[in-house]
Short mmCIF file of C-alpha atoms (C1' of nucleotides) in Angstrom, two decimals:
data_model
loop_
_atom_site.label_atom_id
_atom_site.label_comp_id
_atom_site.label_asym_id
_atom_site.label_seq_id
_atom_site.Cartn_x
_atom_site.Cartn_y
_atom_site.Cartn_z
CA UNK A 1 -27.15 -18.49 -55.46
CA UNK A 2 -27.89 -21.69 -53.56
CA UNK A 3 -29.41 -21.73 -50.10
CA UNK A 4 -27.23 -23.31 -47.41
CA UNK A 5 -28.14 -26.96 -47.00
CA UNK A 6 -29.15 -26.80 -43.34
CA UNK A 7 -31.22 -23.63 -43.51
CA UNK A 8 -34.98 -23.89 -42.86
CA UNK A 9 -37.04 -25.23 -45.77
CA UNK A 10 -37.37 -22.62 -48.48
CA UNK A 11 -40.53 -20.63 -48.09
CA UNK A 12 -42.76 -21.18 -51.10
CA UNK A 13 -44.26 -18.12 -52.65
CA UNK A 14 -47.11 -16.78 -50.51
CA UNK A 15 -49.89 -17.91 -52.85
CA UNK A 16 -49.13 -21.56 -52.09
CA UNK A 17 -49.44 -21.02 -48.35
CA UNK A 18 -52.59 -19.02 -48.77
CA UNK A 19 -54.18 -21.58 -51.06
CA UNK A 20 -53.37 -24.41 -48.65
CA UNK A 21 -55.18 -22.61 -45.88
CA UNK A 22 -58.14 -21.70 -48.06
CA UNK A 23 -58.48 -25.32 -49.17
CA UNK A 24 -58.39 -26.46 -45.57
CA UNK A 25 -61.09 -23.95 -44.64
CA UNK A 26 -63.31 -25.04 -47.50
CA UNK A 27 -63.09 -28.61 -46.26
CA UNK A 28 -63.27 -28.16 -42.51
CA UNK A 29 -65.15 -24.99 -41.65
CA UNK A 30 -67.88 -25.26 -39.06
CA UNK A 31 -71.49 -24.72 -40.00
CA UNK A 32 -72.35 -21.57 -38.03
CA UNK A 33 -75.74 -19.82 -38.02
CA UNK A 34 -74.33 -16.54 -39.34
CA UNK A 35 -72.29 -18.20 -42.07
CA UNK A 36 -73.67 -18.19 -45.59
CA UNK A 37 -72.50 -17.92 -49.16
CA UNK A 38 -74.43 -14.67 -49.36
CA UNK A 39 -74.25 -13.31 -45.82
CA UNK A 40 -76.76 -10.82 -44.49
CA UNK A 41 -74.53 -7.88 -43.46
CA UNK A 42 -76.72 -7.13 -40.46
CA UNK A 43 -76.44 -10.75 -39.28
CA UNK A 44 -72.68 -10.49 -39.66
CA UNK A 45 -72.63 -7.31 -37.58
CA UNK A 46 -74.79 -8.86 -34.85
CA UNK A 47 -72.67 -12.01 -34.72
CA UNK A 48 -69.41 -10.06 -34.65
CA UNK A 49 -70.54 -7.83 -31.80
CA UNK A 50 -71.68 -10.88 -29.83
CA UNK A 51 -68.45 -12.70 -30.57
CA UNK A 52 -66.22 -9.98 -29.16
CA UNK A 53 -64.38 -11.70 -26.30
CA UNK A 54 -66.99 -14.44 -26.38
CA UNK A 55 -66.89 -18.02 -27.61
CA UNK A 56 -68.84 -19.28 -30.59
CA UNK A 57 -70.81 -21.85 -28.61
CA UNK A 58 -71.87 -19.25 -26.07
CA UNK A 59 -73.14 -16.91 -28.77
CA UNK A 60 -75.26 -19.35 -30.79
CA UNK A 61 -78.50 -19.25 -28.73
CA UNK A 62 -78.28 -15.50 -28.19
CA UNK A 63 -77.80 -14.94 -31.90
CA UNK A 64 -80.84 -17.03 -32.78
CA UNK A 65 -83.08 -15.20 -30.31
CA UNK A 66 -81.75 -11.83 -31.38
CA UNK A 67 -82.37 -12.38 -35.08
CA UNK A 68 -85.81 -13.71 -34.29
CA UNK A 69 -86.64 -10.63 -32.17
CA UNK A 70 -85.10 -8.09 -34.52
CA UNK A 71 -84.44 -9.45 -38.04
CA UNK A 72 -83.35 -6.06 -39.44
CA UNK A 73 -81.54 -2.91 -38.28
CA UNK A 74 -84.84 -1.04 -38.57
CA UNK A 75 -86.58 -3.49 -36.25
CA UNK A 76 -83.76 -3.23 -33.74
CA UNK A 77 -83.82 0.55 -33.96
CA UNK A 78 -87.46 0.50 -32.84
CA UNK A 79 -86.74 -1.61 -29.74
CA UNK A 80 -86.36 -0.14 -26.25
CA UNK A 81 -83.07 -0.16 -24.38
CA UNK A 82 -84.61 -2.39 -21.72
CA UNK A 83 -85.67 -5.00 -24.26
CA UNK A 84 -82.24 -4.94 -25.85
CA UNK A 85 -80.42 -5.35 -22.57
CA UNK A 86 -82.77 -8.11 -21.50
CA UNK A 87 -81.95 -10.06 -24.66
CA UNK A 88 -78.25 -9.65 -23.87
CA UNK A 89 -78.57 -10.80 -20.26
CA UNK A 90 -75.90 -13.35 -19.43
CA UNK A 91 -73.70 -12.57 -22.42
CA UNK A 92 -71.59 -9.99 -20.59
CA UNK A 93 -69.90 -6.78 -21.72
CA UNK A 94 -73.30 -5.11 -21.91
CA UNK A 95 -71.96 -2.01 -23.60
CA UNK A 96 -71.86 -4.13 -26.74
CA UNK A 97 -75.66 -4.34 -26.67
CA UNK A 98 -75.98 -0.59 -26.25
CA UNK A 99 -73.55 -0.04 -29.11
CA UNK A 100 -75.39 -2.44 -31.39
CA UNK A 101 -78.65 -0.70 -30.57
CA UNK A 102 -77.15 2.73 -31.28
CA UNK A 103 -75.61 1.42 -34.50
CA UNK A 104 -79.00 0.13 -35.65
CA UNK A 105 -80.55 3.53 -35.03
CA UNK A 106 -77.80 5.20 -37.07
CA UNK A 107 -78.22 2.64 -39.85
CA UNK A 108 -81.98 3.18 -39.88
CA UNK A 109 -81.75 6.97 -39.77
CA UNK A 110 -78.73 7.68 -41.97
CA UNK A 111 -78.29 4.66 -44.25
CA UNK A 112 -81.81 3.68 -45.27
CA UNK A 113 -81.74 0.67 -42.98
CA UNK A 114 -78.82 -1.06 -44.71
CA UNK A 115 -75.27 -1.38 -43.41
CA UNK A 116 -72.97 1.10 -45.17
CA UNK A 117 -70.28 -0.45 -47.35
CA UNK A 118 -68.17 2.64 -46.97
CA UNK A 119 -65.13 2.11 -44.76
CA UNK A 120 -65.39 5.40 -42.87
CA UNK A 121 -69.15 5.13 -42.31
CA UNK A 122 -68.90 1.55 -41.12
CA UNK A 123 -66.00 2.31 -38.81
CA UNK A 124 -67.92 5.22 -37.31
CA UNK A 125 -70.68 2.94 -35.99
CA UNK A 126 -70.51 2.49 -32.22
CA UNK A 127 -68.98 -0.85 -31.28
CA UNK A 128 -67.19 -1.23 -34.61
CA UNK A 129 -63.45 -1.14 -33.94
CA UNK A 130 -60.60 -2.30 -36.18
CA UNK A 131 -61.42 -5.98 -35.82
CA UNK A 132 -65.15 -5.67 -36.49
CA UNK A 133 -64.51 -3.30 -39.38
CA UNK A 134 -62.31 -5.94 -40.98
CA UNK A 135 -64.81 -8.70 -40.26
CA UNK A 136 -67.85 -6.95 -41.68
CA UNK A 137 -66.07 -5.56 -44.73
CA UNK A 138 -64.43 -8.85 -45.65
CA UNK A 139 -67.17 -11.29 -44.68
CA UNK A 140 -70.30 -9.31 -45.49
CA UNK A 141 -69.05 -7.28 -48.44
CA UNK A 142 -66.09 -9.25 -49.80
CA UNK A 143 -63.75 -6.30 -49.41
CA UNK A 144 -60.00 -6.97 -48.89
CA UNK A 145 -59.81 -5.67 -45.31
CA UNK A 146 -57.47 -7.48 -42.90
CA UNK A 147 -58.38 -8.34 -39.33
CA UNK A 148 -56.59 -9.52 -36.22
CA UNK A 149 -58.41 -11.09 -33.30
CA UNK A 150 -57.15 -13.40 -30.59
CA UNK A 151 -57.09 -16.36 -32.96
CA UNK A 152 -55.35 -14.58 -35.81
CA UNK A 153 -52.86 -13.02 -33.43
CA UNK A 154 -51.94 -16.45 -32.13
CA UNK A 155 -51.75 -18.05 -35.59
CA UNK A 156 -49.56 -15.33 -37.05
CA UNK A 157 -47.35 -15.06 -33.97
CA UNK A 158 -46.59 -18.75 -34.35
CA UNK A 159 -46.31 -18.65 -38.11
CA UNK A 160 -43.54 -16.06 -37.82
CA UNK A 161 -42.25 -17.18 -34.39
CA UNK A 162 -42.66 -13.63 -33.20
CA UNK A 163 -41.42 -12.90 -29.69
CA UNK A 164 -43.43 -9.70 -29.42
CA UNK A 165 -46.37 -10.06 -27.04
CA UNK A 166 -49.45 -10.15 -29.28
CA UNK A 167 -51.25 -7.68 -27.01
CA UNK A 168 -48.42 -5.13 -26.84
CA UNK A 169 -48.50 -2.04 -29.02
CA UNK A 170 -45.53 -3.17 -31.06
CA UNK A 171 -46.91 -6.68 -31.33
CA UNK A 172 -50.31 -5.50 -32.53
CA UNK A 173 -48.70 -3.22 -35.08
CA UNK A 174 -46.61 -6.07 -36.47
CA UNK A 175 -49.61 -8.43 -36.60
CA UNK A 176 -51.86 -5.96 -38.40
CA UNK A 177 -49.08 -5.18 -40.83
CA UNK A 178 -48.59 -8.86 -41.57
CA UNK A 179 -52.33 -9.43 -41.88
CA UNK A 180 -52.49 -6.58 -44.38
CA UNK A 181 -49.62 -8.07 -46.35
CA UNK A 182 -51.21 -11.51 -46.43
CA UNK A 183 -54.52 -10.05 -47.56
CA UNK A 184 -52.72 -8.63 -50.59
CA UNK A 185 -51.56 -12.03 -51.83
CA UNK A 186 -53.62 -13.22 -54.79
CA UNK A 187 -55.73 -16.04 -53.35
CA UNK A 188 -56.56 -14.10 -50.21
CA UNK A 189 -57.36 -10.92 -52.05
CA UNK A 190 -59.80 -12.80 -54.23
CA UNK A 191 -61.61 -14.28 -51.23
CA UNK A 192 -61.22 -11.84 -48.33
CA UNK A 193 -64.05 -13.24 -46.22
CA UNK A 194 -62.96 -16.84 -46.58
CA UNK A 195 -59.34 -15.88 -45.94
CA UNK A 196 -60.04 -14.03 -42.70
CA UNK A 197 -62.40 -16.72 -41.48
CA UNK A 198 -59.86 -19.38 -42.42
CA UNK A 199 -57.24 -17.74 -40.20
CA UNK A 200 -59.71 -17.51 -37.33
CA UNK A 201 -61.02 -21.02 -37.87
CA UNK A 202 -57.49 -22.40 -37.87
CA UNK A 203 -56.88 -20.67 -34.55
CA UNK A 204 -60.12 -22.01 -33.10
CA UNK A 205 -59.81 -25.62 -34.31
CA UNK A 206 -56.12 -26.40 -34.85
CA UNK A 207 -53.75 -23.65 -33.74
CA UNK A 208 -55.25 -23.60 -30.25
CA UNK A 209 -53.75 -21.82 -27.22
CA UNK A 210 -52.60 -25.04 -25.56
CA UNK A 211 -51.57 -28.22 -27.34
CA UNK A 212 -51.82 -26.94 -30.91
CA UNK A 213 -52.58 -29.80 -33.33
CA UNK A 214 -49.65 -29.12 -35.64
CA UNK A 215 -49.92 -32.58 -37.17
CA UNK A 216 -53.33 -31.59 -38.56
CA UNK A 217 -52.27 -28.12 -39.63
CA UNK A 218 -52.45 -27.31 -43.34
CA UNK A 219 -49.64 -24.78 -43.08
CA UNK A 220 -47.37 -26.46 -40.53
CA UNK A 221 -44.56 -26.88 -43.04
CA UNK A 222 -44.33 -23.10 -43.30
CA UNK A 223 -44.65 -22.38 -39.58
CA UNK A 224 -41.52 -21.01 -37.94
CA UNK A 225 -42.69 -21.85 -34.42
CA UNK A 226 -43.47 -25.42 -35.41
CA UNK A 227 -40.08 -25.76 -37.06
CA UNK A 228 -38.45 -24.55 -33.85
CA UNK A 229 -40.67 -26.76 -31.69
CA UNK A 230 -42.02 -23.79 -29.73
CA UNK A 231 -45.55 -23.50 -31.09
CA UNK A 232 -47.10 -24.16 -27.69
CA UNK A 233 -44.98 -21.41 -26.12
CA UNK A 234 -46.26 -18.65 -28.39
CA UNK A 235 -47.57 -16.05 -28.40
CA UNK A 236 -45.67 -14.50 -25.52
CA UNK A 237 -48.13 -13.19 -22.98
CA UNK A 238 -47.89 -10.11 -20.90
CA UNK A 239 -48.11 -10.77 -17.16
CA UNK A 240 -51.62 -10.18 -15.94
CA UNK A 241 -52.72 -8.50 -12.79
CA UNK A 242 -54.71 -10.31 -10.14
CA UNK A 243 -58.42 -9.47 -9.83
CA UNK A 244 -59.12 -6.64 -7.43
CA UNK A 245 -61.07 -7.67 -4.35
CA UNK A 246 -64.39 -5.88 -3.84
CA UNK A 247 -66.30 -6.08 -0.58
CA UNK A 248 -70.01 -5.40 -0.95
CA UNK A 249 -73.27 -5.72 0.94
CA UNK A 250 -76.68 -6.10 -0.69
CA UNK A 251 -80.15 -5.61 0.73
CA UNK A 252 -82.70 -8.29 -0.08
CA UNK A 253 -85.91 -6.56 0.91
CA UNK A 254 -88.70 -9.12 0.58
CA UNK A 255 -92.39 -8.39 0.55
CA UNK A 256 -95.10 -10.76 1.77
CA UNK A 257 -95.73 -11.93 -1.78
CA UNK A 258 -92.05 -12.79 -2.20
CA UNK A 259 -91.20 -9.87 -4.45
CA UNK A 260 -87.90 -8.05 -3.95
CA UNK A 261 -87.17 -4.35 -4.03
CA UNK A 262 -84.72 -3.81 -6.90
CA UNK A 263 -82.93 -0.93 -8.57
CA UNK A 264 -81.64 -0.24 -12.07
CA UNK A 265 -77.99 0.69 -12.32
CA UNK A 266 -76.85 3.86 -14.07
CA UNK A 267 -76.24 3.85 -17.83
CA UNK A 268 -72.48 3.90 -17.43
CA UNK A 269 -70.04 1.64 -15.67
CA UNK A 270 -70.29 -1.96 -14.63
CA UNK A 271 -73.61 -3.72 -15.40
CA UNK A 272 -74.84 -0.47 -16.94
CA UNK A 273 -78.62 -0.34 -17.08
CA UNK A 274 -79.08 -3.75 -15.48
CA UNK A 275 -81.28 -4.51 -12.48
CA UNK A 276 -80.27 -5.89 -9.10
CA UNK A 277 -81.23 -5.73 -5.45
CA UNK A 278 -79.71 -2.56 -3.99
CA UNK A 279 -76.10 -2.86 -2.90
CA UNK A 280 -73.16 -0.92 -1.55
CA UNK A 281 -69.47 -1.45 -2.26
CA UNK A 282 -66.55 -0.80 0.02
CA UNK A 283 -64.88 -2.21 3.12
CA UNK A 284 -67.55 -0.61 5.32
CA UNK A 285 -70.41 -1.59 3.02
CA UNK A 286 -72.18 -3.66 5.65
CA UNK A 287 -72.44 -0.74 8.08
CA UNK A 288 -73.32 1.68 5.30
CA UNK A 289 -76.15 -0.61 4.22
CA UNK A 290 -77.23 -0.88 7.83
CA UNK A 291 -77.32 2.89 8.26
CA UNK A 292 -78.86 3.65 4.86
CA UNK A 293 -81.83 1.37 5.40
CA UNK A 294 -82.00 1.57 9.19
CA UNK A 295 -81.69 -2.17 9.64
CA UNK A 296 -81.97 -2.05 13.40
CA UNK A 297 -84.85 -4.49 13.41
CA UNK A 298 -85.07 -8.10 12.39
CA UNK A 299 -82.75 -9.10 9.58
CA UNK A 300 -80.93 -12.20 8.47
CA UNK A 301 -77.39 -12.25 7.11
CA UNK A 302 -77.14 -14.94 4.42
CA UNK A 303 -73.95 -16.80 3.50
CA UNK A 304 -71.37 -14.74 1.63
CA UNK A 305 -71.54 -14.93 -2.16
CA UNK A 306 -68.25 -14.83 -4.08
CA UNK A 307 -68.69 -13.62 -7.66
CA UNK A 308 -65.61 -13.45 -9.88
CA UNK A 309 -65.25 -11.21 -12.92
CA UNK A 310 -62.16 -10.89 -15.09
CA UNK A 311 -60.76 -7.98 -13.10
CA UNK A 312 -62.81 -8.07 -9.91
CA UNK A 313 -63.54 -10.56 -7.19
CA UNK A 314 -66.76 -9.69 -5.36
CA UNK A 315 -67.34 -10.83 -1.80
CA UNK A 316 -70.95 -10.04 -1.17
CA UNK A 317 -72.83 -10.12 2.10
CA UNK A 318 -76.57 -10.53 1.42
CA UNK A 319 -78.87 -9.15 4.13
CA UNK A 320 -82.44 -10.43 4.03
CA UNK A 321 -85.15 -8.23 5.53
CA UNK A 322 -88.90 -8.75 5.67
CA UNK A 323 -90.61 -5.69 4.30
CA UNK A 324 -93.71 -4.11 5.78
CA UNK A 325 -94.29 -2.98 2.19
CA UNK A 326 -92.32 0.20 2.67
CA UNK A 327 -90.21 0.97 -0.40
CA UNK A 328 -87.13 3.01 0.44
CA UNK A 329 -85.76 5.29 -2.30
CA UNK A 330 -82.69 3.88 -4.07
CA UNK A 331 -81.54 7.04 -5.82
CA UNK A 332 -79.12 7.84 -2.97
CA UNK A 333 -77.25 4.65 -3.85
CA UNK A 334 -76.98 5.67 -7.52
CA UNK A 335 -79.89 3.68 -8.94
CA UNK A 336 -81.90 5.36 -11.68
CA UNK A 337 -85.14 3.39 -11.30
CA UNK A 338 -86.70 1.04 -8.77
CA UNK A 339 -89.51 -1.51 -8.51
CA UNK A 340 -90.72 -4.72 -6.87
CA UNK A 341 -89.67 -7.77 -8.85
CA UNK A 342 -90.65 -11.41 -8.43
CA UNK A 343 -87.70 -13.81 -8.06
CA UNK A 344 -88.96 -15.89 -10.99
CA UNK A 345 -88.90 -12.88 -13.30
CA UNK A 346 -85.48 -11.80 -12.09
CA UNK A 347 -83.81 -15.17 -12.48
CA UNK A 348 -85.24 -15.74 -15.96
CA UNK A 349 -82.50 -15.23 -18.50
CA UNK A 350 -84.37 -12.46 -20.27
CA UNK A 351 -84.82 -10.20 -17.29
CA UNK A 352 -82.09 -7.60 -17.61
CA UNK A 353 -80.43 -8.71 -14.38
CA UNK A 354 -76.70 -9.07 -13.94
CA UNK A 355 -75.55 -12.55 -13.05
CA UNK A 356 -74.65 -11.32 -9.58
CA UNK A 357 -78.08 -9.73 -9.23
CA UNK A 358 -79.74 -12.98 -10.26
CA UNK A 359 -77.63 -14.96 -7.80
CA UNK A 360 -78.65 -12.61 -4.99
CA UNK A 361 -82.31 -12.90 -5.88
CA UNK A 362 -82.04 -16.68 -5.98
CA UNK A 363 -80.41 -16.67 -2.56
CA UNK A 364 -83.21 -14.49 -1.19
CA UNK A 365 -85.89 -16.69 -2.67
CA UNK A 366 -84.30 -19.83 -1.21
CA UNK A 367 -83.91 -18.29 2.24
CA UNK A 368 -87.38 -16.78 2.10
CA UNK A 369 -88.92 -20.21 1.63
CA UNK A 370 -87.51 -21.34 4.95
CA UNK A 371 -89.05 -18.55 6.97
"C1'" DA B 1 -50.31 2.76 -22.27
"C1'" DA B 2 -53.46 1.34 -18.93
"C1'" DC B 3 -57.83 0.51 -17.48
"C1'" DA B 4 -62.88 -0.78 -17.53
"C1'" DC B 5 -65.93 -3.87 -19.01
"C1'" DG B 6 -68.91 -10.21 -17.86
"C1'" DG B 7 -69.43 -14.51 -18.13
"C1'" DG B 8 -68.56 -19.14 -19.21
"C1'" DG B 9 -66.14 -23.34 -20.76
"C1'" DG B 10 -62.05 -26.20 -20.90
"C1'" DC B 11 -58.44 -28.24 -18.46
"C1'" DG C 1 -57.99 -22.15 -9.90
"C1'" DC C 2 -56.27 -20.42 -14.20
"C1'" DC C 3 -56.65 -19.20 -19.01
"C1'" DC C 4 -58.74 -16.83 -22.56
"C1'" DC C 5 -62.22 -16.16 -25.72
"C1'" DA C 6 -64.26 -13.59 -33.67
"C1'" DG C 7 -62.39 -6.39 -28.77
"C1'" DT C 8 -63.99 -1.53 -27.95
"C1'" DG C 9 -64.17 2.79 -25.62
"C1'" DT C 10 -62.32 5.87 -22.20
"C1'" DT C 11 -58.80 8.13 -19.61
#
DNA sequence: AACACGGGGGC
DNA sequence: GCCCCAGTGTT
């Protein structure tokens, strides 16, 4: 029973691989605000929600402000939706803020203000999907729950040289299955939080999307993609669709004191609950805006603003109008509230404006100065 | 299975 | 300009 001489190096028993990675993590892990030997489960939940599809460095200042504003689930539960959204302004994917807020209210009402350790109860909280369930259970409670995020998917795809796209159904199934299996090996099972964070940290610091630093990798000798020299070609990605173009026109109605007439978007959909100057989407948006607000009189068309989201490319025509202090109703355009807002308040990062809304306000303020 | 949902940082 | 990030919820 001898292995053929030219076969890949024999794979050591899993515990050796796992221990190598755990040792690396112990030596090289970053000092992050939500990391602690005895983590606060609520802090873990907040950080994990903020980190969904968002980089660590982006999250840091938001996390600090959030924990300062609302140090406990009970404190967060008592906050208003507007306050919560304002604190999230600029972070994107605003439904995460709504979910965190709802989760806090459930925790306060049903769990005595403490995160439930129970798998089903935790997974039932809004915003807690498979990844976050694994993160909170393993990191906050030390429970042997696997997780797969973008980093782990990349690391494990390379480790096994998997040709399945990590985002495909089959690929995800294989990755979660492997993550589960790894979690059951002795060193991982004894340190679930460190193990999961080690996989993610490796993906963030060493096993990066481009130019992975295999020479610094603690588990390179067991990596199938590295052995085959294809680490930088994995994971296989699914072709992505181009962003959809959106034509829009926005009304910048400016009062004598410089304030702008703004509306709050509906609670569902893009920029849910956020404020912005009133706008219309569609190829005929400019004429619709014209008709809706009867812009026959004096108005100024400002330079087009291009605002790119992941799946949308906005081409916005801002129309500046001097108000005679009339305040047209915005409900017909789908807004659920309306008020005059000073440009300074709108552009401040705690205002509950979308980035596009803030850009429009800034454009209005700049143009208004020249008049 | 596909889509909706933001924004920013690195190259 | 492109990639992709500590993903989840809806259809």
